[in-house]
N, CA and C atoms as an extended XYZ file, in Angstrom:
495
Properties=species:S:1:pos:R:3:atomname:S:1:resname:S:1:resid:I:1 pbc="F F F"
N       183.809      105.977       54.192 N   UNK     1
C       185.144      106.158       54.769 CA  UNK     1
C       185.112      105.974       56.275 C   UNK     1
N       186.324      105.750       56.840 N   UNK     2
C       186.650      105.485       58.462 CA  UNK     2
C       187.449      106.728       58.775 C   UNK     2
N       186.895      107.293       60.179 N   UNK     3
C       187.940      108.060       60.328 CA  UNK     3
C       188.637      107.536       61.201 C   UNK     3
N       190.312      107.633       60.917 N   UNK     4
C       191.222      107.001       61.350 CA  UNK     4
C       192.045      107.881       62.665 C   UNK     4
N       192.084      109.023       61.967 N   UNK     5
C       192.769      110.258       63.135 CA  UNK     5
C       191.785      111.617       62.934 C   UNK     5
N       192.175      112.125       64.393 N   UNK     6
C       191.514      113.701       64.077 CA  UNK     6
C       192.280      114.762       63.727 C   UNK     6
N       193.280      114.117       64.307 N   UNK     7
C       194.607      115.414       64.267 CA  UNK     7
C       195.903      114.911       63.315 C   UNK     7
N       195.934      114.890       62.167 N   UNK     8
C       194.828      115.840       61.821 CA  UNK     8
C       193.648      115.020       60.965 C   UNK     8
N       192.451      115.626       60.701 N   UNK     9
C       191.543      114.530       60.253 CA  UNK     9
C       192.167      113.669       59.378 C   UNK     9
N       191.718      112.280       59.271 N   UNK    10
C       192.617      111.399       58.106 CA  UNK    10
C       191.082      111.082       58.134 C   UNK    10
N       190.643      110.644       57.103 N   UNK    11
C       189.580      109.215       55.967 CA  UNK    11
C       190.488      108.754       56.072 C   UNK    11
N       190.212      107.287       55.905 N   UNK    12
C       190.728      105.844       54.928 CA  UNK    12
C       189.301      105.180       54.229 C   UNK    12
N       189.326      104.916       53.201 N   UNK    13
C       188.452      104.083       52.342 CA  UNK    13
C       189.415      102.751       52.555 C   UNK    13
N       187.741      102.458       52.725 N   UNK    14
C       188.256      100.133       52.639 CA  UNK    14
C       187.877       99.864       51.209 C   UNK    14
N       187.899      100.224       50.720 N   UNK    15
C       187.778      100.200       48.864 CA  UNK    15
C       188.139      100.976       47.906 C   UNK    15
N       188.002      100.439       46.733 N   UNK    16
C       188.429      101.267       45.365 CA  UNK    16
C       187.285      101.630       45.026 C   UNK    16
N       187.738      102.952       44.734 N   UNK    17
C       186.253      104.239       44.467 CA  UNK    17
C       186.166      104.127       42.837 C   UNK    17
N       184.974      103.519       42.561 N   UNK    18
C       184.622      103.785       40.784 CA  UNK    18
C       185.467      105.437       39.805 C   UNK    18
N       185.224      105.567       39.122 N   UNK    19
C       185.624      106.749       38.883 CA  UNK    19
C       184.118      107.451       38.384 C   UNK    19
N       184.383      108.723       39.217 N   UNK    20
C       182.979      109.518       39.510 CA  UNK    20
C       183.500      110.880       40.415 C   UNK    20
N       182.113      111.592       40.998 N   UNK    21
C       183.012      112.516       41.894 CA  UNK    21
C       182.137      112.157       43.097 C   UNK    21
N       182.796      112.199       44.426 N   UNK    22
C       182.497      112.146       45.296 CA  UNK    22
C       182.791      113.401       46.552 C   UNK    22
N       182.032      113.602       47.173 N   UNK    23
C       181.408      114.378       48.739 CA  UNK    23
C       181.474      113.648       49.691 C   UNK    23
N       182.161      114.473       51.098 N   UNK    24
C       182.061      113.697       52.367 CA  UNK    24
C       182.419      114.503       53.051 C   UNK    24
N       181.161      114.685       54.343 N   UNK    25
C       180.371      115.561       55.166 CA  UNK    25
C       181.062      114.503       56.384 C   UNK    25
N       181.918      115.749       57.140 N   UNK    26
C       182.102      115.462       58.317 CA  UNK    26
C       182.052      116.191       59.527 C   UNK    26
N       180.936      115.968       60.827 N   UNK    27
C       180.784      116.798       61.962 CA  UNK    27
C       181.880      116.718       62.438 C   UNK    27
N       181.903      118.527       63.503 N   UNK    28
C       182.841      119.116       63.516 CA  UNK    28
C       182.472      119.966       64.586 C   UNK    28
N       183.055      119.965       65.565 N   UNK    29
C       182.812      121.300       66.723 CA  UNK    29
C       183.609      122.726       66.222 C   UNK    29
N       182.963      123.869       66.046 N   UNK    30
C       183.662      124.999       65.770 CA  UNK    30
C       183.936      125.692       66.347 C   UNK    30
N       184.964      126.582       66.201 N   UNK    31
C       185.342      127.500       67.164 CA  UNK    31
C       184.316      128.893       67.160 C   UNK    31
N       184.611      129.394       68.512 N   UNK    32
C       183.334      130.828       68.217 CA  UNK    32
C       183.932      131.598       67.037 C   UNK    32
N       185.019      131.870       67.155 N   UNK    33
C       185.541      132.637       65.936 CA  UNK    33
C       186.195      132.181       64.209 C   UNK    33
N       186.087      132.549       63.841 N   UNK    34
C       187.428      132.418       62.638 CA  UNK    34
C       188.534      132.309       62.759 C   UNK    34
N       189.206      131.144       62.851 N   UNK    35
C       190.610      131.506       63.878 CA  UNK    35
C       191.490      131.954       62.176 C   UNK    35
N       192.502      132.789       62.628 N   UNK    36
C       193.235      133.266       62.177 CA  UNK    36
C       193.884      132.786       60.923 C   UNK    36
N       194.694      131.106       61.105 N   UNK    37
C       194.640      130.476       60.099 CA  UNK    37
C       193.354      129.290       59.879 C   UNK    37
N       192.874      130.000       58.291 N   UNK    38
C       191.711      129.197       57.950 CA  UNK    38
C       191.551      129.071       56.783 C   UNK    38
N       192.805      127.918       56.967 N   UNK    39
C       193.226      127.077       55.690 CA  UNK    39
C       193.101      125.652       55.540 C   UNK    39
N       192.705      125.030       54.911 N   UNK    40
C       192.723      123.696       55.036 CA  UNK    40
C       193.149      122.699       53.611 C   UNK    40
N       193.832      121.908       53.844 N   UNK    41
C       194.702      120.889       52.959 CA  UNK    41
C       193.944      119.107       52.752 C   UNK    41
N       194.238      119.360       51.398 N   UNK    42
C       193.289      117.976       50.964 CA  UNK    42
C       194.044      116.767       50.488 C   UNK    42
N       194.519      116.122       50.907 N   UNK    43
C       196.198      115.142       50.362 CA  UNK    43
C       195.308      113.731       50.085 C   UNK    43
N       195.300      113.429       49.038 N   UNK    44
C       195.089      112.160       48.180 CA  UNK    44
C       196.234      111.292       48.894 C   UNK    44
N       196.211      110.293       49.175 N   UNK    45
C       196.996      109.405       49.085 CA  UNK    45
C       196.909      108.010       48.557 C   UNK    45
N       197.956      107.045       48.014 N   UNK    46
C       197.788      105.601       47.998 CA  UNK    46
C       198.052      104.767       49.262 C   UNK    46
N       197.608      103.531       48.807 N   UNK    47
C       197.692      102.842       49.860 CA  UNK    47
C       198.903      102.515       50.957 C   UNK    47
N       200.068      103.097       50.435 N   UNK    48
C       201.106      102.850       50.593 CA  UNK    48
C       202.210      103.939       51.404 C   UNK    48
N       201.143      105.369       51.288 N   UNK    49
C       201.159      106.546       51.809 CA  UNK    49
C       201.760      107.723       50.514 C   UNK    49
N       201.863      107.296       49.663 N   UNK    50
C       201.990      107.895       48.667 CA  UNK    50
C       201.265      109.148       48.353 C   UNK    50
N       201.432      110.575       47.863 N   UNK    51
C       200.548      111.728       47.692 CA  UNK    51
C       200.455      111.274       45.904 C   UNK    51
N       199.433      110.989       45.692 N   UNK    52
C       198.725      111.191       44.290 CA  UNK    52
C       198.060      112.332       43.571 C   UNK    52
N       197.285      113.452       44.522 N   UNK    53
C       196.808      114.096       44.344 CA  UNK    53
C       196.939      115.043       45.806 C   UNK    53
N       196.765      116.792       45.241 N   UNK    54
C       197.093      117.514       46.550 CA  UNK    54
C       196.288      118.545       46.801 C   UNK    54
N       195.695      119.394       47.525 N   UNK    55
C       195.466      120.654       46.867 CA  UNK    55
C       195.748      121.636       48.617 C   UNK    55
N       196.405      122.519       49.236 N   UNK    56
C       197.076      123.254       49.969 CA  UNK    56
C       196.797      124.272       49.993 C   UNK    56
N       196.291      124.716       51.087 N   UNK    57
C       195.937      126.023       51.102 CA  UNK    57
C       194.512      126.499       51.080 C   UNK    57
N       193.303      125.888       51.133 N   UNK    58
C       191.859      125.848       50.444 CA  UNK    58
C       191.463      126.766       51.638 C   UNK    58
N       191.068      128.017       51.291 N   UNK    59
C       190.679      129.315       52.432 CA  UNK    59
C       188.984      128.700       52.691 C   UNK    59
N       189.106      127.973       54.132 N   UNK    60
C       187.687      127.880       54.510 CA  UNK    60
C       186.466      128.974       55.192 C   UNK    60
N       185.648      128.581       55.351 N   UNK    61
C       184.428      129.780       55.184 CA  UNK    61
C       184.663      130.586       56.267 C   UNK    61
N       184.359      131.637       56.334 N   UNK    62
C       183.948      133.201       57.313 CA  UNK    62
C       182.707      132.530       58.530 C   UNK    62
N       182.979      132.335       59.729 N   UNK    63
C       182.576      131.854       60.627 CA  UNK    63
C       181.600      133.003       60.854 C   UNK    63
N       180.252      133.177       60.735 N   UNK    64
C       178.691      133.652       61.463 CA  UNK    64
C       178.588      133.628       62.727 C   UNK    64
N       178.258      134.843       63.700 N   UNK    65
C       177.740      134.436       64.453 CA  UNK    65
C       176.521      133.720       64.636 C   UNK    65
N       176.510      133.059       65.444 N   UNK    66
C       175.114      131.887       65.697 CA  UNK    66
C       173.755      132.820       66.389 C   UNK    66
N       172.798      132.168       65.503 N   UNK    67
C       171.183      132.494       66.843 CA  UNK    67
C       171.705      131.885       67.799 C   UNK    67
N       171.320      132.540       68.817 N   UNK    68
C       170.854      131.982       70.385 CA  UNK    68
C       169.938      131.786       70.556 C   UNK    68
N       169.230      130.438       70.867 N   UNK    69
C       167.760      129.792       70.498 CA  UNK    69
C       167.593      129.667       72.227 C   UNK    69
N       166.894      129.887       72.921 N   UNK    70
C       167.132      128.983       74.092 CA  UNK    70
C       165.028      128.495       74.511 C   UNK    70
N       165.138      128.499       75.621 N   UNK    71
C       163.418      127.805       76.123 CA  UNK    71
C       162.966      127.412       75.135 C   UNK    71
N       163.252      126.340       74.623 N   UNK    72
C       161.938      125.837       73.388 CA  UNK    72
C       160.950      124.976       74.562 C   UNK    72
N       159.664      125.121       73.630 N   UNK    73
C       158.855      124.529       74.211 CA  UNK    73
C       157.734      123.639       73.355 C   UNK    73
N       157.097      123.023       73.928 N   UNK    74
C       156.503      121.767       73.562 CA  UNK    74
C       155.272      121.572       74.229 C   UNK    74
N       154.053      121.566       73.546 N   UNK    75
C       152.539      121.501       74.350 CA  UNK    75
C       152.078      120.742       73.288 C   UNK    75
N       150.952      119.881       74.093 N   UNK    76
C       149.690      119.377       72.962 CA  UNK    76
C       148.817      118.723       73.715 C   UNK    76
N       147.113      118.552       72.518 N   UNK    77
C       146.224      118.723       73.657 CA  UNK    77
C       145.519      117.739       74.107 C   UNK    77
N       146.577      116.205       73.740 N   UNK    78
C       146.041      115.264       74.220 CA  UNK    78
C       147.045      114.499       74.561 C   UNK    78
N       147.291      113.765       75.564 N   UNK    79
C       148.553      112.609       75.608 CA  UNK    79
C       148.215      111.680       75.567 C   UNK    79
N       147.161      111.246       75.425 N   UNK    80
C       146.444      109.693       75.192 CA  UNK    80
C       147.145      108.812       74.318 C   UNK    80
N       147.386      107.888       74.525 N   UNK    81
C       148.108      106.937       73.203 CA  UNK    81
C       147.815      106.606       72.363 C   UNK    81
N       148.278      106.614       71.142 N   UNK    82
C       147.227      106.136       69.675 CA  UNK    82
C       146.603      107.191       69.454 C   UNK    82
N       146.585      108.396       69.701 N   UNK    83
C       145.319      109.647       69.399 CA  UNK    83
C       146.254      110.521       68.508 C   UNK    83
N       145.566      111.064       68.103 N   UNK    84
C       145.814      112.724       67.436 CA  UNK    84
C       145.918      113.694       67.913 C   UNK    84
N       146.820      114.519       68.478 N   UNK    85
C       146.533      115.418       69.372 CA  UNK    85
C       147.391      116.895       68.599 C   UNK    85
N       146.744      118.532       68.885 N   UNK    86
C       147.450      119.141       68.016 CA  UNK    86
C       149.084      119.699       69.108 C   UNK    86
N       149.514      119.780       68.329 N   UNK    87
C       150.740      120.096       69.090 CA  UNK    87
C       151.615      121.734       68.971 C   UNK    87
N       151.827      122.259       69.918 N   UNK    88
C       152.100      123.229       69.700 CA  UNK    88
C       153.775      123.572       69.874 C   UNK    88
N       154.922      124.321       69.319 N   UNK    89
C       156.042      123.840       68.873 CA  UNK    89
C       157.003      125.231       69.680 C   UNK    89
N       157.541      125.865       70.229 N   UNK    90
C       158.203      127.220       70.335 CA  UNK    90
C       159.672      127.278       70.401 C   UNK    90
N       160.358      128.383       69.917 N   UNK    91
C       161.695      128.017       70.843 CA  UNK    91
C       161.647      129.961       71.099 C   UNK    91
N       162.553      130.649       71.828 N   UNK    92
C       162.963      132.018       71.944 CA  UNK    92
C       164.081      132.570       71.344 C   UNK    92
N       164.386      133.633       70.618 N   UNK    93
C       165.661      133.744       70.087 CA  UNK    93
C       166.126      135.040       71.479 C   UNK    93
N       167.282      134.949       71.434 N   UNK    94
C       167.870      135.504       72.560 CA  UNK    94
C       168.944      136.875       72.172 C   UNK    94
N       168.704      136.696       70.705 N   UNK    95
C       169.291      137.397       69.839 CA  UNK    95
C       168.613      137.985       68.308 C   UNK    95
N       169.115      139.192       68.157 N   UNK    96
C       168.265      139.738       66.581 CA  UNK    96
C       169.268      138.930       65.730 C   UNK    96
N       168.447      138.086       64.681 N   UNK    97
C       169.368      137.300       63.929 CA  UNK    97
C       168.727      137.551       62.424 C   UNK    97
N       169.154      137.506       61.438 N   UNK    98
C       168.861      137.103       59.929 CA  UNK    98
C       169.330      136.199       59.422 C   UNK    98
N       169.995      135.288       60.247 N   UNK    99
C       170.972      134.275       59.489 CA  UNK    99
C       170.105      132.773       59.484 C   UNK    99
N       168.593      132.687       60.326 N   UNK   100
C       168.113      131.881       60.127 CA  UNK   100
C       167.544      131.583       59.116 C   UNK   100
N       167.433      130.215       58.447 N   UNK   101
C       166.830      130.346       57.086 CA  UNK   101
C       165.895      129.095       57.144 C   UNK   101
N       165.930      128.263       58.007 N   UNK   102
C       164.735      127.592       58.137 CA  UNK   102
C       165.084      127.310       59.498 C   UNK   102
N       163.963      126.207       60.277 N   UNK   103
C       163.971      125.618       61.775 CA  UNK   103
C       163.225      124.017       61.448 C   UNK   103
N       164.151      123.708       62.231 N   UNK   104
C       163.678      122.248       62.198 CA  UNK   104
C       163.134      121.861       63.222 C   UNK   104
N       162.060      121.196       63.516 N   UNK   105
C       161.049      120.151       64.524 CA  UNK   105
C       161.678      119.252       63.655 C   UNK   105
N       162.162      118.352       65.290 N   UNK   106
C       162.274      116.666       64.890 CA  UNK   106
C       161.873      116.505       66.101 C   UNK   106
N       160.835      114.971       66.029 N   UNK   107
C       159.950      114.492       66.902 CA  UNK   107
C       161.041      113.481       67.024 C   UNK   107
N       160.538      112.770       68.441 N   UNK   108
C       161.258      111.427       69.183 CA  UNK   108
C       161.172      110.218       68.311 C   UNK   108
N       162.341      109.594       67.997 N   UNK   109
C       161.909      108.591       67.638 CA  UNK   109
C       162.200      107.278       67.902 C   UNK   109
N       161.978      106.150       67.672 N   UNK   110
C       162.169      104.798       68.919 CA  UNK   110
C       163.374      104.596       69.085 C   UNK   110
N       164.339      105.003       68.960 N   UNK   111
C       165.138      104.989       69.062 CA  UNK   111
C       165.834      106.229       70.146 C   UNK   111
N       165.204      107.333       70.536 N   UNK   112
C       165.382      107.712       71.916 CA  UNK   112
C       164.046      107.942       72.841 C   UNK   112
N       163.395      107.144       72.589 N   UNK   113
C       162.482      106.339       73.285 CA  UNK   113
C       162.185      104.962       73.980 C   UNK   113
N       161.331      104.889       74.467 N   UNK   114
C       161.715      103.224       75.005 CA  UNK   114
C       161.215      102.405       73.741 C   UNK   114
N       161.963      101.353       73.907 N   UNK   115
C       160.945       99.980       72.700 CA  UNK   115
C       159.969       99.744       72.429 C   UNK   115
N       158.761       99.982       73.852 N   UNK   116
C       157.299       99.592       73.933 CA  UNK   116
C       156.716      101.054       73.602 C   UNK   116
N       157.487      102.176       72.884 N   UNK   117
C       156.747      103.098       72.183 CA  UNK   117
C       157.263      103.105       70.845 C   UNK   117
N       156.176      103.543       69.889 N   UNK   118
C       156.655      103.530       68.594 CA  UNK   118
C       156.839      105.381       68.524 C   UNK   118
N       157.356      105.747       67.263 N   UNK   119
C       158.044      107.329       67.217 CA  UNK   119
C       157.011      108.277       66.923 C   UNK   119
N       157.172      109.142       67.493 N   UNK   120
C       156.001      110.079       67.124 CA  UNK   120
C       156.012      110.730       65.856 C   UNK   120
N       154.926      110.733       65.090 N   UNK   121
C       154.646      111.125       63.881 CA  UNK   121
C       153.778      112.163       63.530 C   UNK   121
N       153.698      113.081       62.653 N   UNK   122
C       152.919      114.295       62.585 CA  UNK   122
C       151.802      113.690       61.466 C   UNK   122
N       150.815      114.151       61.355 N   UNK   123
C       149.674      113.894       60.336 CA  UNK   123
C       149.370      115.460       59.007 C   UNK   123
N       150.358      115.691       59.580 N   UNK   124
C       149.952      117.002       58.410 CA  UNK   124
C       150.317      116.961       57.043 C   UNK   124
N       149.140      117.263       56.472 N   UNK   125
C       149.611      116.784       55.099 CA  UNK   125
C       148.783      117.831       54.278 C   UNK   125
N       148.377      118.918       54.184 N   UNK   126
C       148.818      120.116       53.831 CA  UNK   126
C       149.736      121.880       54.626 C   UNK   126
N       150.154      122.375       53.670 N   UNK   127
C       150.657      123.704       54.524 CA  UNK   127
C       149.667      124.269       55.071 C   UNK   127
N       148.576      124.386       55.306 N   UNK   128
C       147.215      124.519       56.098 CA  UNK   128
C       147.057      124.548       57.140 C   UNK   128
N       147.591      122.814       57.409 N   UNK   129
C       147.504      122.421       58.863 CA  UNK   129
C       148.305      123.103       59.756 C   UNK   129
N       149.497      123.652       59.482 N   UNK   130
C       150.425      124.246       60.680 CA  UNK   130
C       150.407      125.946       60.223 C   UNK   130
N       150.006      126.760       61.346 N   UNK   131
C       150.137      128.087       61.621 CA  UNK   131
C       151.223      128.349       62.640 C   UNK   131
N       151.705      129.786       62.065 N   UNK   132
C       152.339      130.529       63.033 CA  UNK   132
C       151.671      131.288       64.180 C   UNK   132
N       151.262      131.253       65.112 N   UNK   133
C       150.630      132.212       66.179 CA  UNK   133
C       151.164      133.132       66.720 C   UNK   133
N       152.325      133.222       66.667 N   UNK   134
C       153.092      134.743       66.689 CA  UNK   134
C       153.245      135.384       65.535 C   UNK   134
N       152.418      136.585       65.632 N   UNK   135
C       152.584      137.674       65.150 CA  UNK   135
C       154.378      138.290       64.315 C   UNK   135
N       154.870      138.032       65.027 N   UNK   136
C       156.668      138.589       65.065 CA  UNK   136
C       157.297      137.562       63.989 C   UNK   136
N       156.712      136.237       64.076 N   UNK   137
C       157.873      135.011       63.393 CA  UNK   137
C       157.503      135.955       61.378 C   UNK   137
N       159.029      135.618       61.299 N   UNK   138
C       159.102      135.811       59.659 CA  UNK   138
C       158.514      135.043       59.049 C   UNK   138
N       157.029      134.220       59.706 N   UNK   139
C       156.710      133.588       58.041 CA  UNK   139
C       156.524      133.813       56.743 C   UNK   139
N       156.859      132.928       56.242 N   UNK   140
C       156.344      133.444       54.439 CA  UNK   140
C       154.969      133.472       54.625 C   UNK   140
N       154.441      134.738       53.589 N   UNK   141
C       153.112      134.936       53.185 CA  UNK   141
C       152.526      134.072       52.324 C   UNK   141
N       153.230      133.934       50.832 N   UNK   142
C       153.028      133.205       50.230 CA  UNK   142
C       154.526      132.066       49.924 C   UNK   142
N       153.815      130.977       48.901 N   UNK   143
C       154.730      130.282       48.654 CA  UNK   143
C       155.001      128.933       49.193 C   UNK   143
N       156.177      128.044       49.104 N   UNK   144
C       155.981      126.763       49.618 CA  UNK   144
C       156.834      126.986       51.092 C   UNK   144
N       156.295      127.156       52.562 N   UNK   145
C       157.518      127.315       53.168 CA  UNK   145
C       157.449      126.313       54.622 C   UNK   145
N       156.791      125.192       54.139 N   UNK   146
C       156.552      123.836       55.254 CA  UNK   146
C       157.379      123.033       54.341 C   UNK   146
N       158.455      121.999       54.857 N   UNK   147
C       158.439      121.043       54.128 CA  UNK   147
C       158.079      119.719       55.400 C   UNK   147
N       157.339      118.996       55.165 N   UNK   148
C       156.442      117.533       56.337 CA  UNK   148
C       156.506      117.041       55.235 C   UNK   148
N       157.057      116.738       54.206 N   UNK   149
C       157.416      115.508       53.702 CA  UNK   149
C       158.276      114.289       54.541 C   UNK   149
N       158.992      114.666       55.747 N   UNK   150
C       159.522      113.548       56.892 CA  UNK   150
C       158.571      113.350       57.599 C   UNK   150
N       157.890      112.147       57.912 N   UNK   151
C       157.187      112.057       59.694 CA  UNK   151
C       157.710      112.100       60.647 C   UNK   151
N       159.194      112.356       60.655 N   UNK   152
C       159.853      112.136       62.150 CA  UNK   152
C       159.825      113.604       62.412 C   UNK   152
N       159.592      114.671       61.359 N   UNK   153
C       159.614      115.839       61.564 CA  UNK   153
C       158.941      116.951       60.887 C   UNK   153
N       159.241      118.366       61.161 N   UNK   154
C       158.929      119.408       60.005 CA  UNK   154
C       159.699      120.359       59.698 C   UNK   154
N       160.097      121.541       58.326 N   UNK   155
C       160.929      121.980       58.250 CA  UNK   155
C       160.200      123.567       58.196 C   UNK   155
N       160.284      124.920       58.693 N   UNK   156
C       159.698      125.615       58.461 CA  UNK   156
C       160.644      126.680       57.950 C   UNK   156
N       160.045      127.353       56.990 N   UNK   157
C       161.600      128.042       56.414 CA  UNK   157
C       160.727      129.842       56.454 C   UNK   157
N       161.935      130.260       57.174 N   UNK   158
C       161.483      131.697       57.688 CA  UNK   158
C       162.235      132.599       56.609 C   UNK   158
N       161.365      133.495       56.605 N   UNK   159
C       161.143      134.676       55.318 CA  UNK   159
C       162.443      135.993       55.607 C   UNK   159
N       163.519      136.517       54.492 N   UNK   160
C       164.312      137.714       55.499 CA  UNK   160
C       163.632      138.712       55.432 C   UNK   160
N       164.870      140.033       55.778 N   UNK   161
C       164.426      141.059       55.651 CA  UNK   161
C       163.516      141.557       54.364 C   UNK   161
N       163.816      141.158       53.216 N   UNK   162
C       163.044      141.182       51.798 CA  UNK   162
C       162.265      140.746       51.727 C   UNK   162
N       161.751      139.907       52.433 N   UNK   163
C       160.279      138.970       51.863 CA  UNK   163
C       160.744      137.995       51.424 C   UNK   163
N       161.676      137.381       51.120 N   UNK   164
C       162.206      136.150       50.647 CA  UNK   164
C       162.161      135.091       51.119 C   UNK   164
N       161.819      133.579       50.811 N   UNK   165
C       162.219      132.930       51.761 CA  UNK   165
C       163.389      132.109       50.976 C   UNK   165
């Protein structure tokens, strides 16, 4: 789909959709709060502007406050080119939060880099290779809670109050 307007959001499809069901994820700046009305309307239309289908009124989600992540940081112990070097990953929370449920590392990739570098890639290829060194972080004890199945990145998924991850 194209988005055509924001206000209020419009899609347009440049085609006829098979019959199936379809999803579509669109970024969105939010407000700090829940504003008051938090309702949102889904209008089918034809090509012609016609309403085919409607649905009015759809009560959207209870707005979270956010972690406050701030100083992340970034070390490793070689910068040589072409090498292996281990890398060490941080950020600070600035706030007591439970609402985190994983953290993402994404490394540079040539594309916000220059041309004459290729993207940086991680080599880890068991949950082994990457430790927590703080004491405090919720890692899981046991269980699967790395996902480095991406090379552009890693996913680390932090444990709650229960032990859960």
């Amino acid at each position: 789909p194209e988005c055509v307007s924001d206000s209020p959001l419009t899609l347009s499809l440049n085609g006829t959709l098979p019959v199936g069901e379809y999803a579509f994820a669109v970024g969105a700046n939010l407000p700090a709060a829940t504003p008051s009305n938090n309702l949102f309307n889904v209008i089918l239309q034809a090509r012609g502007g016609d309403v085919v289908e409607a649905r009015y009124g759809i009560p959207g989600q209870e707005l979270i406050p956010a972690a406050v992540g701030a100083n992340p940081t970034l070390e490793w112990s070689s910068a040589a080119t072409n090498s292996i070097s281990d890398v060490t990953m941080g950020i600070t929370f600035l706030n007591d939060t439970s609402i985190v449920k994983a953290i993402y590392f994404i490394f540079p990739s040539s594309s916000t880099v220059t041309s004459e570098i290729r993207s940086f890639v991680h080599n880890i290829r068991m949950q082994t290779d990457v430790q927590s060194v703080n004491r405090q972080f919720p890692a899981p004890v046991t269980g699967q809670w790395l996902d480095a199945s991406n090379f552009g990145g890693i996913k680390v998924v932090v444990r709650d109050a229960r032990g859960n991850t």
